[in-house]
Amino acid sequence: MALLAEHLLKPLPADKQIETGPFLEAVSHLPPFFDCLGSPVFTPIKADISGNITKIKAVTLQGAECDRVGGPGEDPPLPSQLHGHHRCHL
């Protein structure tokens, strides 16, 4: 739990933008947390979060260079939707 708090409870910068690398590093510690809860009811949630992390990493690795994520209420773009855009908004 301390590892989770260390990575996820940092304050947002004033512009409310988060760099993709540190974001992915922080959220990668979240899925194993659901294993600690011991109930299979959390399996779909863990799978959904893990899938979203994988999708964002794929976009980043495909050369989209998503250097910031932000924008409350916005879904991240799919790799096929980027077409040269250099920001991922979540």
PDB file of C-alpha atoms in Angstrom:
ATOM      1  CA  MET A   1       0.000   0.000   0.000  1.00  0.00           C
ATOM      2  CA  ALA A   2       2.878   2.385   0.747  1.00  0.00           C
ATOM      3  CA  LEU A   3       4.302   1.799  -2.739  1.00  0.00           C
ATOM      4  CA  LEU A   4       0.917   2.598  -4.248  1.00  0.00           C
ATOM      5  CA  ALA A   5       0.567   5.800  -2.217  1.00  0.00           C
ATOM      6  CA  GLU A   6       4.112   6.856  -3.075  1.00  0.00           C
ATOM      7  CA  HIS A   7       3.406   6.683  -6.800  1.00  0.00           C
ATOM      8  CA  LEU A   8      -0.219   7.797  -7.051  1.00  0.00           C
ATOM      9  CA  LEU A   9      -0.750  10.535  -4.500  1.00  0.00           C
ATOM     10  CA  LYS A  10       1.477  13.263  -5.891  1.00  0.00           C
ATOM     11  CA  PRO A  11      -0.137  16.669  -6.443  1.00  0.00           C
ATOM     12  CA  LEU A  12      -0.967  17.792  -9.975  1.00  0.00           C
ATOM     13  CA  PRO A  13       1.087  20.612 -11.463  1.00  0.00           C
ATOM     14  CA  ALA A  14      -0.620  23.988 -11.866  1.00  0.00           C
ATOM     15  CA  ASP A  15      -1.374  23.354 -15.555  1.00  0.00           C
ATOM     16  CA  LYS A  16      -2.981  20.000 -14.620  1.00  0.00           C
ATOM     17  CA  GLN A  17      -0.870  18.239 -17.252  1.00  0.00           C
ATOM     18  CA  ILE A  18       0.945  15.007 -16.440  1.00  0.00           C
ATOM     19  CA  GLU A  19       3.925  13.687 -18.369  1.00  0.00           C
ATOM     20  CA  THR A  20       3.198  10.332 -19.972  1.00  0.00           C
ATOM     21  CA  GLY A  21       6.288   8.472 -18.715  1.00  0.00           C
ATOM     22  CA  PRO A  22       5.765   9.186 -15.014  1.00  0.00           C
ATOM     23  CA  PHE A  23       2.016   8.626 -15.438  1.00  0.00           C
ATOM     24  CA  LEU A  24       2.557   5.161 -16.910  1.00  0.00           C
ATOM     25  CA  GLU A  25       5.113   4.355 -14.219  1.00  0.00           C
ATOM     26  CA  ALA A  26       2.677   5.373 -11.475  1.00  0.00           C
ATOM     27  CA  VAL A  27      -0.382   3.561 -12.809  1.00  0.00           C
ATOM     28  CA  SER A  28       1.591   0.393 -13.533  1.00  0.00           C
ATOM     29  CA  HIS A  29       1.603  -0.133  -9.750  1.00  0.00           C
ATOM     30  CA  LEU A  30      -2.195  -0.045  -9.580  1.00  0.00           C
ATOM     31  CA  PRO A  31      -3.248  -3.423 -11.126  1.00  0.00           C
ATOM     32  CA  PRO A  32      -1.305  -5.591  -8.633  1.00  0.00           C
ATOM     33  CA  PHE A  33      -3.110  -3.754  -5.832  1.00  0.00           C
ATOM     34  CA  PHE A  34      -6.355  -5.481  -6.853  1.00  0.00           C
ATOM     35  CA  ASP A  35      -4.709  -8.865  -6.177  1.00  0.00           C
ATOM     36  CA  CYS A  36      -4.263  -7.792  -2.552  1.00  0.00           C
ATOM     37  CA  LEU A  37      -8.012  -7.374  -2.186  1.00  0.00           C
ATOM     38  CA  GLY A  38      -8.406 -11.120  -2.636  1.00  0.00           C
ATOM     39  CA  SER A  39     -11.721 -11.127  -4.439  1.00  0.00           C
ATOM     40  CA  PRO A  40     -12.298 -12.235  -8.039  1.00  0.00           C
ATOM     41  CA  VAL A  41     -14.898  -9.467  -8.356  1.00  0.00           C
ATOM     42  CA  PHE A  42     -12.017  -7.054  -9.065  1.00  0.00           C
ATOM     43  CA  THR A  43     -10.608  -9.119 -11.955  1.00  0.00           C
ATOM     44  CA  PRO A  44     -12.497  -7.175 -14.684  1.00  0.00           C
ATOM     45  CA  ILE A  45     -11.397  -3.854 -13.177  1.00  0.00           C
ATOM     46  CA  LYS A  46      -7.779  -4.993 -13.064  1.00  0.00           C
ATOM     47  CA  ALA A  47      -8.020  -6.211 -16.670  1.00  0.00           C
ATOM     48  CA  ASP A  48      -9.573  -2.919 -17.814  1.00  0.00           C
ATOM     49  CA  ILE A  49      -6.901  -0.796 -16.153  1.00  0.00           C
ATOM     50  CA  SER A  50      -4.129  -3.058 -17.454  1.00  0.00           C
ATOM     51  CA  GLY A  51      -5.609  -2.861 -20.959  1.00  0.00           C
ATOM     52  CA  ASN A  52      -5.713   0.931 -20.829  1.00  0.00           C
ATOM     53  CA  ILE A  53      -2.086   1.073 -19.683  1.00  0.00           C
ATOM     54  CA  THR A  54      -1.122  -1.248 -22.543  1.00  0.00           C
ATOM     55  CA  LYS A  55      -2.977   0.930 -25.080  1.00  0.00           C
ATOM     56  CA  ILE A  56      -1.298   4.129 -23.905  1.00  0.00           C
ATOM     57  CA  LYS A  57       2.118   2.437 -23.963  1.00  0.00           C
ATOM     58  CA  ALA A  58       1.409   1.215 -27.510  1.00  0.00           C
ATOM     59  CA  VAL A  59       0.568   4.748 -28.641  1.00  0.00           C
ATOM     60  CA  THR A  60       3.746   6.043 -27.044  1.00  0.00           C
ATOM     61  CA  LEU A  61       5.882   3.301 -28.590  1.00  0.00           C
ATOM     62  CA  GLN A  62       4.385   3.857 -32.050  1.00  0.00           C
ATOM     63  CA  GLY A  63       6.154   7.178 -32.218  1.00  0.00           C
ATOM     64  CA  ALA A  64       3.230   9.354 -31.229  1.00  0.00           C
ATOM     65  CA  GLU A  65       5.397  10.779 -28.453  1.00  0.00           C
ATOM     66  CA  CYS A  66       2.518  11.571 -26.156  1.00  0.00           C
ATOM     67  CA  ASP A  67       4.481  13.779 -23.818  1.00  0.00           C
ATOM     68  CA  ARG A  68       1.570  14.970 -21.707  1.00  0.00           C
ATOM     69  CA  VAL A  69      -1.806  13.604 -20.696  1.00  0.00           C
ATOM     70  CA  GLY A  70      -4.579  15.790 -19.421  1.00  0.00           C
ATOM     71  CA  GLY A  71      -8.013  17.104 -20.124  1.00  0.00           C
ATOM     72  CA  PRO A  72     -10.638  15.876 -17.687  1.00  0.00           C
ATOM     73  CA  GLY A  73     -13.340  13.694 -19.156  1.00  0.00           C
ATOM     74  CA  GLU A  74     -11.567  13.040 -22.452  1.00  0.00           C
ATOM     75  CA  ASP A  75     -10.845   9.527 -23.671  1.00  0.00           C
ATOM     76  CA  PRO A  76      -7.326   8.744 -24.881  1.00  0.00           C
ATOM     77  CA  PRO A  77      -7.036   8.554 -28.660  1.00  0.00           C
ATOM     78  CA  LEU A  78      -6.642   5.198 -30.325  1.00  0.00           C
ATOM     79  CA  PRO A  79      -3.398   4.724 -32.267  1.00  0.00           C
ATOM     80  CA  SER A  80      -5.388   4.888 -35.521  1.00  0.00           C
ATOM     81  CA  GLN A  81      -6.802   8.293 -34.516  1.00  0.00           C
ATOM     82  CA  LEU A  82      -3.540  10.110 -33.856  1.00  0.00           C
ATOM     83  CA  HIS A  83      -2.520  11.148 -37.387  1.00  0.00           C
ATOM     84  CA  GLY A  84       0.449  13.198 -36.244  1.00  0.00           C
ATOM     85  CA  HIS A  85      -1.031  14.619 -33.047  1.00  0.00           C
ATOM     86  CA  HIS A  86       1.519  14.736 -30.268  1.00  0.00           C
ATOM     87  CA  ARG A  87      -0.652  14.845 -27.180  1.00  0.00           C
ATOM     88  CA  CYS A  88      -2.711  12.193 -25.437  1.00  0.00           C
ATOM     89  CA  HIS A  89      -5.621  13.572 -23.467  1.00  0.00           C
ATOM     90  CA  LEU A  90      -7.273  11.601 -20.685  1.00  0.00           C
TER      91      LEU A  90
END
